[in-house]
Coordinates of C-alpha atoms in Angstrom, one line a residue:
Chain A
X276 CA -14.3 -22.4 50.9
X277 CA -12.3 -19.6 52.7
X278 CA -11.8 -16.2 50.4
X279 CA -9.2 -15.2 52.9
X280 CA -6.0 -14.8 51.2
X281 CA -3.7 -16.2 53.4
X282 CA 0.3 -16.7 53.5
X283 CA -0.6 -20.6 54.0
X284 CA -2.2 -20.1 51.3
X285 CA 0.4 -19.1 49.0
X286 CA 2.7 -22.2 51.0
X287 CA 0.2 -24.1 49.8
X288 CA 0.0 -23.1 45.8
X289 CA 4.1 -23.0 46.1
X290 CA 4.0 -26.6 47.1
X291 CA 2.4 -27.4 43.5
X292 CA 5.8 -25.1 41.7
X293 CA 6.6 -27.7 39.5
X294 CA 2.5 -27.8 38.2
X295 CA 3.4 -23.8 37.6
X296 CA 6.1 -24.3 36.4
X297 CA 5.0 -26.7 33.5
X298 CA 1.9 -24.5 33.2
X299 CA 3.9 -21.7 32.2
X300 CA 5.4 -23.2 29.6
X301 CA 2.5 -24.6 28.3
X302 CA 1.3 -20.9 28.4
X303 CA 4.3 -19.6 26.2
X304 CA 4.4 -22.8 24.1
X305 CA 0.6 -22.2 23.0
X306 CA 0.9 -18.4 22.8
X307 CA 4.1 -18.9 20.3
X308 CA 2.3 -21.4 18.3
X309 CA -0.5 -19.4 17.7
X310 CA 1.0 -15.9 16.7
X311 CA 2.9 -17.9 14.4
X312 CA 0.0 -19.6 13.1
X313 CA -2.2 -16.7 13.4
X314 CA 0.6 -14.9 11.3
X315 CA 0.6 -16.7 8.4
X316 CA -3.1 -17.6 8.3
X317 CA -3.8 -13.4 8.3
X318 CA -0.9 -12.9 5.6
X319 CA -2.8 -15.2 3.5
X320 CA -6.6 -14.0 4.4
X321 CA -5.5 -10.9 4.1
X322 CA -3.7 -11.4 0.3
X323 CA -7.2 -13.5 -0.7
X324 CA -9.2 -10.2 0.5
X325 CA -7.2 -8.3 -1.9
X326 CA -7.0 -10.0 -4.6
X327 CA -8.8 -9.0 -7.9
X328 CA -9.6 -12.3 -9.3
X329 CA -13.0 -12.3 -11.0
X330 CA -13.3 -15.4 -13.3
X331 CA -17.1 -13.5 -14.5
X332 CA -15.5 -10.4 -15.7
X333 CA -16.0 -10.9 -19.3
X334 CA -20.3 -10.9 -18.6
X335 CA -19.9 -7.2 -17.1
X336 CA -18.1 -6.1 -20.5
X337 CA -18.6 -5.4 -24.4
X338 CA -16.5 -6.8 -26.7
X339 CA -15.2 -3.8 -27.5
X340 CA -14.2 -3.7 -23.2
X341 CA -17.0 -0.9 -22.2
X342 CA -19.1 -1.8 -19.3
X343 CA -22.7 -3.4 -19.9
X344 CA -25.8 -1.5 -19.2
X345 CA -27.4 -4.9 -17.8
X346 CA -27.2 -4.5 -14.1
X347 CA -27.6 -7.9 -13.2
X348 CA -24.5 -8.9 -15.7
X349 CA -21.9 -6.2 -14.1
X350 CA -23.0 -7.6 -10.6
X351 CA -22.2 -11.0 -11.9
X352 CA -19.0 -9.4 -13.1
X353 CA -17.8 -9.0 -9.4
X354 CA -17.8 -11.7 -8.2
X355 CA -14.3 -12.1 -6.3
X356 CA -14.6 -16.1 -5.0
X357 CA -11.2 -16.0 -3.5
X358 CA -12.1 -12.7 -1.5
X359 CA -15.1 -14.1 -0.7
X360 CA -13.9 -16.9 0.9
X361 CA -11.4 -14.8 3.1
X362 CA -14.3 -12.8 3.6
X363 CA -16.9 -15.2 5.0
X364 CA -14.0 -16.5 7.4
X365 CA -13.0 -13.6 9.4
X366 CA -16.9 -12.2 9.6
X367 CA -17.7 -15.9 10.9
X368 CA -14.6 -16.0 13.6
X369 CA -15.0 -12.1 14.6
X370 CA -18.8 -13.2 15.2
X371 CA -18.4 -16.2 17.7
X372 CA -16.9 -16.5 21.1
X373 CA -13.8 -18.2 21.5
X374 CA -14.9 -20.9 23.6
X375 CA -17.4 -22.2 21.2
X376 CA -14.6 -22.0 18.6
X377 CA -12.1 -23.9 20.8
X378 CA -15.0 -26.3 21.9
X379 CA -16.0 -27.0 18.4
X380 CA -12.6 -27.7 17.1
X381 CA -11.6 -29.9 20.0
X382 CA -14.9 -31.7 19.7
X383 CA -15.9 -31.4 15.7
X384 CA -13.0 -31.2 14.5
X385 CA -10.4 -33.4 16.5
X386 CA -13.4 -35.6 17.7
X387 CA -13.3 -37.2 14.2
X388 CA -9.2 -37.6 13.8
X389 CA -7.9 -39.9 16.0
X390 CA -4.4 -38.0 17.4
X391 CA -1.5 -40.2 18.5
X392 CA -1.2 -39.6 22.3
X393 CA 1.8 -38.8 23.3
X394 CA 3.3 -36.2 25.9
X395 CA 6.6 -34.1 25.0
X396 CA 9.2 -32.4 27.2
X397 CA 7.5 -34.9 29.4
X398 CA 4.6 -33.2 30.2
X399 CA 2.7 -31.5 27.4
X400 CA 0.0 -34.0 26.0
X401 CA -0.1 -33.9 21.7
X402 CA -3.6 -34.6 21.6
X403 CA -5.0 -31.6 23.9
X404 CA -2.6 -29.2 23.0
X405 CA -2.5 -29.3 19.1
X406 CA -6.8 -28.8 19.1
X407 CA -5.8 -25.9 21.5
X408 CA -3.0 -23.9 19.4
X409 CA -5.1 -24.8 16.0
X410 CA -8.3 -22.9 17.6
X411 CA -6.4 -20.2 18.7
X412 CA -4.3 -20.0 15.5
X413 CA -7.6 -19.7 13.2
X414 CA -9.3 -17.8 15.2
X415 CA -6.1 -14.9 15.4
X416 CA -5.4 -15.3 12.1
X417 CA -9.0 -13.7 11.1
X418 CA -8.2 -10.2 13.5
X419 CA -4.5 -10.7 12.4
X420 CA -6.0 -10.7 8.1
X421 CA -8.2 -7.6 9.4
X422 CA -5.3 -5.6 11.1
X423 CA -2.8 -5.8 8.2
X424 CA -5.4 -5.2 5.6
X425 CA -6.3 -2.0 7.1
X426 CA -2.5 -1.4 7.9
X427 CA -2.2 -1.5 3.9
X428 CA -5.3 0.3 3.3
X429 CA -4.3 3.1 5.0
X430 CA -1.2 4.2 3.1
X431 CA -1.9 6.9 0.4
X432 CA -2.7 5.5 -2.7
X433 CA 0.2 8.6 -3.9
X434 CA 2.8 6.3 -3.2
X435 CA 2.1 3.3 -5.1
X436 CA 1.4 5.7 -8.3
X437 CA 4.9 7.4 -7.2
X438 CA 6.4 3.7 -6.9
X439 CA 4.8 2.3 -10.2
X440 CA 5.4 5.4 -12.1
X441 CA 9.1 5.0 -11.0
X442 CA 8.8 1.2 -12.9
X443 CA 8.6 -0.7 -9.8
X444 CA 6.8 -3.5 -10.3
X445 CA 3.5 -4.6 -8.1
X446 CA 5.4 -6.9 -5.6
X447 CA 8.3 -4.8 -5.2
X448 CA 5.8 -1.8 -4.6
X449 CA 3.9 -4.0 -2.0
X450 CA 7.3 -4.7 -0.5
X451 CA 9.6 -1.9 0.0
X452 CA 7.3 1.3 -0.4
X453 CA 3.9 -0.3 1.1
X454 CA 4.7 -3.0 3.7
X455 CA 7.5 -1.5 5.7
X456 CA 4.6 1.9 6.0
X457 CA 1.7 -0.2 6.9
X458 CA 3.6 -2.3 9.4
X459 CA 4.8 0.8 11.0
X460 CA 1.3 2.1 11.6
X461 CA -0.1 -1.4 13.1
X462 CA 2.5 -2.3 14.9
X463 CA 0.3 -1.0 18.3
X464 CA -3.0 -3.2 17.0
X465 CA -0.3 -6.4 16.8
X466 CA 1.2 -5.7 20.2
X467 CA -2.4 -5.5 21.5
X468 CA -3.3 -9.0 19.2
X469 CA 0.1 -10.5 20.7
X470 CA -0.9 -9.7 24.3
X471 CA -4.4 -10.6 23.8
X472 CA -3.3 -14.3 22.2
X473 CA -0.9 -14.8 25.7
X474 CA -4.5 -14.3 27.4
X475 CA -6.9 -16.0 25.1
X476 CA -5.0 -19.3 25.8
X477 CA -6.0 -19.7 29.1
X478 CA -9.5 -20.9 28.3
X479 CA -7.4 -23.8 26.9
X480 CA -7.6 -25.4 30.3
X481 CA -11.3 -26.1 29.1
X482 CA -10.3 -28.6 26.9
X483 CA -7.7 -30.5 29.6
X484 CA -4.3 -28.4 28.1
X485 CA -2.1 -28.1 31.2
X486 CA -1.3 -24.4 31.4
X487 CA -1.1 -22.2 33.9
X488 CA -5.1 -21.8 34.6
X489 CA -5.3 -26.0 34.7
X490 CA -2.8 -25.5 37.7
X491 CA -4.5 -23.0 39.5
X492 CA -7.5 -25.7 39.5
X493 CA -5.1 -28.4 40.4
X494 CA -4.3 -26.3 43.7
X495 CA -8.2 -25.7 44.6
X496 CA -8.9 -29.4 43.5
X497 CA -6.4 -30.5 46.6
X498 CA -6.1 -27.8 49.4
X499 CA -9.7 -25.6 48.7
X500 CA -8.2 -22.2 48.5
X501 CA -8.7 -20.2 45.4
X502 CA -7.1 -16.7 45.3
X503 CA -4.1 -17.3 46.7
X504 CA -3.5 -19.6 43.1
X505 CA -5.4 -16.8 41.1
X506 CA -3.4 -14.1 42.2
X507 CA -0.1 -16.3 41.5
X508 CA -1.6 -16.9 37.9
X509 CA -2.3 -13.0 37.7
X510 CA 1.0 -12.2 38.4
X511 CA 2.3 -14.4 36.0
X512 CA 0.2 -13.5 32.8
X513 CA 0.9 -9.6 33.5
X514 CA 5.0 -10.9 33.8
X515 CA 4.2 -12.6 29.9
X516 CA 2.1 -9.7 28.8
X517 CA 3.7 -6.7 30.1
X518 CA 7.1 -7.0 28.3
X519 CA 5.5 -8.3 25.4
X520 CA 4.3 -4.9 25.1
X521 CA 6.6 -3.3 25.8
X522 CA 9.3 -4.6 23.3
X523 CA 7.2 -3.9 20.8
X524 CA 6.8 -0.7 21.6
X525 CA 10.4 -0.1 21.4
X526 CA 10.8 -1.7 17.9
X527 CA 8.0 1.2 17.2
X528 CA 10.1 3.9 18.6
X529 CA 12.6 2.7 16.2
X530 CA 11.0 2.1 13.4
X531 CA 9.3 6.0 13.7
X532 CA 13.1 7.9 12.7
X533 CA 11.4 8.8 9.1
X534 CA 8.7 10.6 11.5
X535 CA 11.2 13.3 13.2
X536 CA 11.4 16.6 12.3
Chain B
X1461 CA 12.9 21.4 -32.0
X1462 CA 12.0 18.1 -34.3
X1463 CA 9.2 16.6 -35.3
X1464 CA 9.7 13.0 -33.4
X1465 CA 6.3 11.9 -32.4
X1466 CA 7.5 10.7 -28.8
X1467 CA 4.1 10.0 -27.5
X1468 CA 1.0 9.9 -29.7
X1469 CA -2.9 10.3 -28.2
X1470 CA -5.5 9.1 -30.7
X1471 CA -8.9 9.2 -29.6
X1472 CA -8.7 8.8 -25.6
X1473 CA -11.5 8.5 -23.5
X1474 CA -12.5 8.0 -19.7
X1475 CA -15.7 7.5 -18.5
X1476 CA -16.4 7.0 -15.1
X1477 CA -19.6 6.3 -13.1
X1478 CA -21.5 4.0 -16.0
X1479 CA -20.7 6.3 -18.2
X1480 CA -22.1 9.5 -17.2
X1481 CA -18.9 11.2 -16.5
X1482 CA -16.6 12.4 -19.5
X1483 CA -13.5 13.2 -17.7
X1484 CA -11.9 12.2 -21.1
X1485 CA -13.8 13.2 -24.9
X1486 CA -12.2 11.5 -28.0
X1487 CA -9.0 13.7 -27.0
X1488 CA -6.2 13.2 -29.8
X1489 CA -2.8 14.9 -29.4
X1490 CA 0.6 14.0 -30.2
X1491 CA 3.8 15.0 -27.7
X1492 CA 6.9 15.3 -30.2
X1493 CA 10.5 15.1 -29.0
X1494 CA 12.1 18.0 -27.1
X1495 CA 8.4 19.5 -26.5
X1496 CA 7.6 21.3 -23.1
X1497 CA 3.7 21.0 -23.7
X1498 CA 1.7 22.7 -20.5
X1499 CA -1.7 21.8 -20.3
X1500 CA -4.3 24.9 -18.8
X1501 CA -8.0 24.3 -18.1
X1502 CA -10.6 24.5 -15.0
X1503 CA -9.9 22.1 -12.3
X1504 CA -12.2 19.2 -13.6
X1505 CA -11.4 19.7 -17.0
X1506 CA -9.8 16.9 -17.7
X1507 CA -6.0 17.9 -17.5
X1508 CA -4.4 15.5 -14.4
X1509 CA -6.6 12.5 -16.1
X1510 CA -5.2 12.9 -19.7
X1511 CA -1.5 13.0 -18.1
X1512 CA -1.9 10.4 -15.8
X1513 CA -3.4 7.9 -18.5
X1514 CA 0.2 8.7 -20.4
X1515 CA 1.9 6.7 -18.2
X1516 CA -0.9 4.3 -17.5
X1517 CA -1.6 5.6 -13.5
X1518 CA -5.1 6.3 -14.8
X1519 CA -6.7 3.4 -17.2
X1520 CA -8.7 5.1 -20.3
X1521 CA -11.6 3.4 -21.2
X1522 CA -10.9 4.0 -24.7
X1523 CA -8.6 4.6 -27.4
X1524 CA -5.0 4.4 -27.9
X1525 CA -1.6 5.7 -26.4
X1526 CA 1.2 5.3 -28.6
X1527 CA 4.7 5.1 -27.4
X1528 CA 7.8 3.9 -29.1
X1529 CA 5.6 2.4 -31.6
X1530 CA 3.2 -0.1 -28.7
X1531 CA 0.2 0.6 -28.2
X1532 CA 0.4 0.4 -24.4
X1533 CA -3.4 0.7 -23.2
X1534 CA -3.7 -3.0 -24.8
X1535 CA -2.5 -6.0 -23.6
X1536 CA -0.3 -7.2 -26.1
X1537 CA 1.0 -6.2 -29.4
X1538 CA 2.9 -7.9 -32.3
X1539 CA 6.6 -7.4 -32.0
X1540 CA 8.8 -6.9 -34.6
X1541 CA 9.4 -10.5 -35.2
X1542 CA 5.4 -10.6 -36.1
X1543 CA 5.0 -12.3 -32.6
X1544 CA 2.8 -11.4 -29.6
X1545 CA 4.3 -9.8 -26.6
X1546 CA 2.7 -8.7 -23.4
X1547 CA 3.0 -5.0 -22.9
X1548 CA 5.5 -4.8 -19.8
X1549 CA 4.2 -1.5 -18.4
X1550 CA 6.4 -1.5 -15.9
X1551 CA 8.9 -0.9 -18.8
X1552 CA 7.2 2.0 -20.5
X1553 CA 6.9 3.7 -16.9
X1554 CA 10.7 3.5 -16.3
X1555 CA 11.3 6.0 -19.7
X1556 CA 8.2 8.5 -18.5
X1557 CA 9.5 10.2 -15.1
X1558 CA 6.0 11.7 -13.0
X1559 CA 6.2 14.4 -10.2
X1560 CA 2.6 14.6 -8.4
X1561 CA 1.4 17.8 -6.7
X1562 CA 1.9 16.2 -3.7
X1563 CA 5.3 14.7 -3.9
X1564 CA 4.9 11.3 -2.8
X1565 CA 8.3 11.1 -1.8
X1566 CA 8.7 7.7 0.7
X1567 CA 8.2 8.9 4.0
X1568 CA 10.1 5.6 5.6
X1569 CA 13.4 6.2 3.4
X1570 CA 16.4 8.8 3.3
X1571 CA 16.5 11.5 0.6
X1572 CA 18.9 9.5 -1.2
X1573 CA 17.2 5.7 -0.2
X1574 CA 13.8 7.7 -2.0
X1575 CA 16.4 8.3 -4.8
X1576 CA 18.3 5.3 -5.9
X1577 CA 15.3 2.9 -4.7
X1578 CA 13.9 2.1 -8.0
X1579 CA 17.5 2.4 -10.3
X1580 CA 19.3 -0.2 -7.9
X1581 CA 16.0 -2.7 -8.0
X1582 CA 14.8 -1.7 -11.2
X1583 CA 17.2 -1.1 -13.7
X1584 CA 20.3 -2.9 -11.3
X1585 CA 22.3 0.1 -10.9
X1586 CA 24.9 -0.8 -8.1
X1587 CA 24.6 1.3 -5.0
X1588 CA 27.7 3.1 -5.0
X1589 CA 27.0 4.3 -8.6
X1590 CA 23.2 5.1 -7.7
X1591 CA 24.5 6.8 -4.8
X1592 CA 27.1 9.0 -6.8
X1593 CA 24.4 9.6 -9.5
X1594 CA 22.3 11.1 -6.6
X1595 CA 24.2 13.3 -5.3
X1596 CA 25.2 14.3 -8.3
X1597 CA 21.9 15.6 -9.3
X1598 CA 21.0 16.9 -6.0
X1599 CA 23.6 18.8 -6.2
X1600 CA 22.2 20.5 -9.1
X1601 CA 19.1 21.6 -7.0
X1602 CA 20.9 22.6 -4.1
X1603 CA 20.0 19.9 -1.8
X1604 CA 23.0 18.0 -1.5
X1605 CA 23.4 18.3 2.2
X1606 CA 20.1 17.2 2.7
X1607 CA 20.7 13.5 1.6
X1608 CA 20.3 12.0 4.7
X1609 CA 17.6 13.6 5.7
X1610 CA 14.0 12.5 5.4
X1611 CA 11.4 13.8 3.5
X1612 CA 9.5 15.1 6.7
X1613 CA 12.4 17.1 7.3
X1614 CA 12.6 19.5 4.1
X1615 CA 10.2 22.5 3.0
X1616 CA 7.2 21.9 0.5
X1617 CA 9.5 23.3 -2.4
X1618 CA 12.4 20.8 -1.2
X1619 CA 10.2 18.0 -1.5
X1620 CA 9.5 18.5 -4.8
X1621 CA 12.8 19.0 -6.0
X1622 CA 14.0 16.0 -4.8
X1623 CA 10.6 14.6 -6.2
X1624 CA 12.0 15.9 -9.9
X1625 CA 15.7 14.2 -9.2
X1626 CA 14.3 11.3 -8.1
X1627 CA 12.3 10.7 -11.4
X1628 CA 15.3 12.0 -13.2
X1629 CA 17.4 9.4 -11.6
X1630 CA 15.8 6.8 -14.1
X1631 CA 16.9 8.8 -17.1
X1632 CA 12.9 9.2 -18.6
X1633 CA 12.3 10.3 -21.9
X1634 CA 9.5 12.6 -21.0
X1635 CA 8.8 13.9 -17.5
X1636 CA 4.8 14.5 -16.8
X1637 CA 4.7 17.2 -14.4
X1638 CA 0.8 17.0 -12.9
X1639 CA 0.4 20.6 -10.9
X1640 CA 3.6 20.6 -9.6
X1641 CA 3.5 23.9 -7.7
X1642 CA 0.0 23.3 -6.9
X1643 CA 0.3 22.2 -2.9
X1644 CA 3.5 24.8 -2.7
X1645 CA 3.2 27.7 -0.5
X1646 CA 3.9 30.9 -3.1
X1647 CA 7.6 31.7 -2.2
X1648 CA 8.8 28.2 -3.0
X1649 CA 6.8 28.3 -6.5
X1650 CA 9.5 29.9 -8.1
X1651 CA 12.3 27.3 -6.8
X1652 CA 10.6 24.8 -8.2
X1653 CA 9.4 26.5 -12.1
X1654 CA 13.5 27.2 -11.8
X1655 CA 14.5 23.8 -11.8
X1656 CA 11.6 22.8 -14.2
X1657 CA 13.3 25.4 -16.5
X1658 CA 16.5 24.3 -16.7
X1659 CA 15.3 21.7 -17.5
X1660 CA 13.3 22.1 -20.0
X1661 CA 16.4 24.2 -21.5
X1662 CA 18.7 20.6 -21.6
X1663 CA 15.9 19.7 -23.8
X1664 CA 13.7 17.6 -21.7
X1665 CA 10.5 16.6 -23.3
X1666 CA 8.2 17.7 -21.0
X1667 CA 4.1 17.5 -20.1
X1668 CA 3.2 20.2 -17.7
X1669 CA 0.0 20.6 -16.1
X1670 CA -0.5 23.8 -13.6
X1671 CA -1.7 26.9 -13.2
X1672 CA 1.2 28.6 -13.8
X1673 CA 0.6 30.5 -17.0
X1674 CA 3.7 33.1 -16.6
X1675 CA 5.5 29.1 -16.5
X1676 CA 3.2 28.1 -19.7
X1677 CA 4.3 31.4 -21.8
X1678 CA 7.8 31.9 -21.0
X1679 CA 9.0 27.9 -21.1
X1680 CA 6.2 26.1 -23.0
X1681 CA 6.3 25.6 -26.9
X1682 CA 3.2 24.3 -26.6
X1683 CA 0.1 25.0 -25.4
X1684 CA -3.4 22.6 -24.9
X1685 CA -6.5 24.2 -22.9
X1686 CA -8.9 21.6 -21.8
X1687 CA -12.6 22.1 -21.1
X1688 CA -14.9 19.4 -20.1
X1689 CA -12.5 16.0 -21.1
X1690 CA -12.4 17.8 -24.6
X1691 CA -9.2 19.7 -26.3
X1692 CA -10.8 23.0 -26.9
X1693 CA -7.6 24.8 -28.4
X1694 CA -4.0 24.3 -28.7
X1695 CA -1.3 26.0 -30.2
X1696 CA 2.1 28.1 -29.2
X1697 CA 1.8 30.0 -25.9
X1698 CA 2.0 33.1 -28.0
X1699 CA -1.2 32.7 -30.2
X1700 CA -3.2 31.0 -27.0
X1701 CA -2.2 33.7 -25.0
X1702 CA -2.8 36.8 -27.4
X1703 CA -5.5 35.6 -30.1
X1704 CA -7.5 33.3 -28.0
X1705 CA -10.4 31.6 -30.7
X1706 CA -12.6 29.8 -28.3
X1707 CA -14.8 31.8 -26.3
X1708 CA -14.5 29.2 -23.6
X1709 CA -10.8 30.1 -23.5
X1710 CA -11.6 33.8 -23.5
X1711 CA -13.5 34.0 -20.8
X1712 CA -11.1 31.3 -18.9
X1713 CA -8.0 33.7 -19.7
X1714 CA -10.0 36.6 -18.8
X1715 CA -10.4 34.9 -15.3
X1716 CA -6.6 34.0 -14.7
X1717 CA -4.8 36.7 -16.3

């Protein structure tokens, strides 16, 4: 194989277009899917690693509602199962690559459901694509949970006392004094999740989805020439990327007013 | 001044840390209608904890808090149909305004959007009437051409005056007031003890905690010094101020005066 980039070369890649073409919106399809996946699954991780729910409370406490002296008992006390859970799930996803994840869902998972097989818009097939967006999709949703609990976290505790001792109840704390803060302040980490899901979705081509990367194998599998279609697939990830970015950024430059002097 | 008991303490206590810490000790005080009681005492002495367990911010570990007859540090209580009710503390916080030493005003919102936030979702004011309310009473503190602005915008002492409208706008029964001047640089002090004043001459039941004690003689009626989670002494500013009992409070006066 030749590393010369050539213009044959690109002649070449151009002559599989409609392959690109398809490829790229395989790309945006599976990117779309999973933030909005990813989205919901960290809005709910993140509620279940915030909850207070302790169905043990009553051993940490006398009758009388002062805290035991047992040590064991007050331990008992905290256990949080629904936090847990939430817990256990992110630590596990931040702690393994990707590819295994993708590779045990298509595999595990999907090995054991028998998928209907079908293609829509003509050329996306149902039974590699859905493993791919569901892997993506959990594993986003665990650094998605992580960014808006710390987004949360991070506003003064002041202004939920000043919202409560104004009567507002919990939820409508949480959703005009606390949320519309903490969004403001993460809005750069979700950008950089957004751009980094458009990425993370090319190793679907691992498990046969058709997206951009599967066509820039297509090209070497037929003419032998692998820059020229790696350069074309560069190009087109930083045009997905790159105004991904940057629209975000502007709805931060807009949501910042509060923040001149 | 009557003799309404407004709010009545009976035997509060907060212990933090298993118990080791007494930031509350068996304190027992009652706040009448139309008082302006200002609570003195060393920093740790209790003071901001027994204020903010009035409205509930701080949870005591024991003993009761009586207001408008409900015991509201339990979970229920039997109504006056001998039934059993939850407390709705959300309810008892609407009628007890707070202004914290650092303002928490909502950084995100407008002057007036901090203001009529809570009496539009709360209490289901309608805007315009909110917003007419608002200006009305920052009018009152000078600040009614700041109402679009945002909090960042305004001086320390601005902040907290619009802090005190802002609690007003829910039309409390008893402000708390936890160091109010405290984070103010000294020149702005005196905007804000003016508007605490005022009001405090409409009537206002009020619970004041500060360091302010030219603020404690001249406005109080009452005054409570604190000293390790206990009430060591309490009486008018006058007899606190003049014929101090406790040496504790002796040698604290001597310090700040």
């Amino acid at each position: 194989m030749n590393n010369l980039i050539t213009a044959e070369g690109f002649e070449k890649t151009f002559n599989f277009i409609k392959l690109i073409q398809q490829g790229l919106v395989v790309t945006v399809l599976l990117a779309l899917l999973t933030v909005i996946i990813g989205f919901i699954l960290g809005i709910l991780l993140a509620i279940m690693r915030m909850t207070d729910i302790r169905p043990l409370r009553f051993l940490g406490q006398t009758k009388s509602g002062k805290l035991r002296k047992n040590r064991f008992l007050v331990f008992l006390s905290k256990f949080n199962p629904i936090s847990m859970i939430a817990t256990i799930y992110v630590e596990v996803i931040r702690s393994t690559p990707v590819i295994v994840q993708i590779m045990l869902i298509y595999h595990g998972v999907f090995g054991l459901i028998d998928l209907p097989s079908f293609t829509f818009f003509g050329f996306i097939s149902f039974e590699r694509f859905l493993p791919g967006v569901v892997a993506l999709g959990i594993n986003s949703g665990a650094y998605l949970c992580e960014i808006l609990r710390s987004g949360i976290q991070s506003i003064d505790q002041g202004q939920t006392e000043a919202s409560r001792s104004l009567g507002m109840s919990k939820v409508q704390t949480m959703r005009h004094i606390i949320l519309p803060q903490a969004i403001k302040n993460i809005l750069p980490a979700i950008a950089n999740e957004f751009v980094v899901i458009i990425k993370e979705s090319s190793i679907c081509y691992t498990i046969g989805v058709r997206d951009i990367m599967s066509a820039v194998e297509s090209v070497r599998g037929a003419y032998f020439i692998i820059m020229e279609p790696l350069l074309v697939a560069a190009a087109l990830y930083f045009c997905l990327c790159f105004p991904t970015s940057k629209i975000i950024a502007y709805f931060e430059r807009r949501m910042s007013r509060g923040d001149k002097r | 001044m009557t003799n309404d008991k407004l709010i009545q303490v009976k035997n509060l206590k907060k212990y933090y840390n298993k118990d080791t810490i007494h930031a509350l000790d068996d304190v027992t005080v009652d706040v009448n209608k139309g008082d302006v009681m200002v609570v003195i005492g060393p920093s740790g002495s209790g003071k901001s904890t027994l204020l903010r367990s009035l409205n509930l911010l701080e949870t005591p570990t024991d003993g009761e808090i009586i207001f408008h007859g409900i015991d509201i540090t339990k979970k229920s209580f039997i109504n006056s149909q001998g039934k059993k009710e939850r407390v709705n503390i959300n309810l008892h916080r609407q009628k007890m305004g707070m202004v914290f030493q650092h303002f928490n005003l909502f950084p995100h919102k407008t002057i007036l959007d901090n203001m009529i936030l809570s009496p539009v979702r709360v209490l289901g004011m309608s805007k315009a009437a909110a917003k007419e309310k608002a200006l009305r009473l920052l009018k009152r503190v000078g600040l009614e051409d700041r109402a679009s602005a945002y909090p960042i915008q305004l001086s320390g002492g601005q902040k907290q005056r619009v802090a005190i409208v802002r609690a007003l706008m829910m039309e409390p029964e008893v402000m708390l007031f936890d160091e109010p001047t405290s984070a103010l640089d000294p020149e702005m002090v005196g905007e804000v003890l003016n508007v605490m004043k005022e009001l405090a001459n409409e009537g206002m039941t009020m619970v004041v905690v500060t360091h302010e004690m030219g603020f404690a003689r001249e406005v109080g009626n009452r005054v409570l010094f604190m000293d390790e989670g206990k009430l060591v002494e309490q009486g008018a500013p006058r007899e606190i101020f003049e014929n101090p009992q406790h040496p504790r409070l002796q040698e604290f006066l001597s310090k700040v005066l």
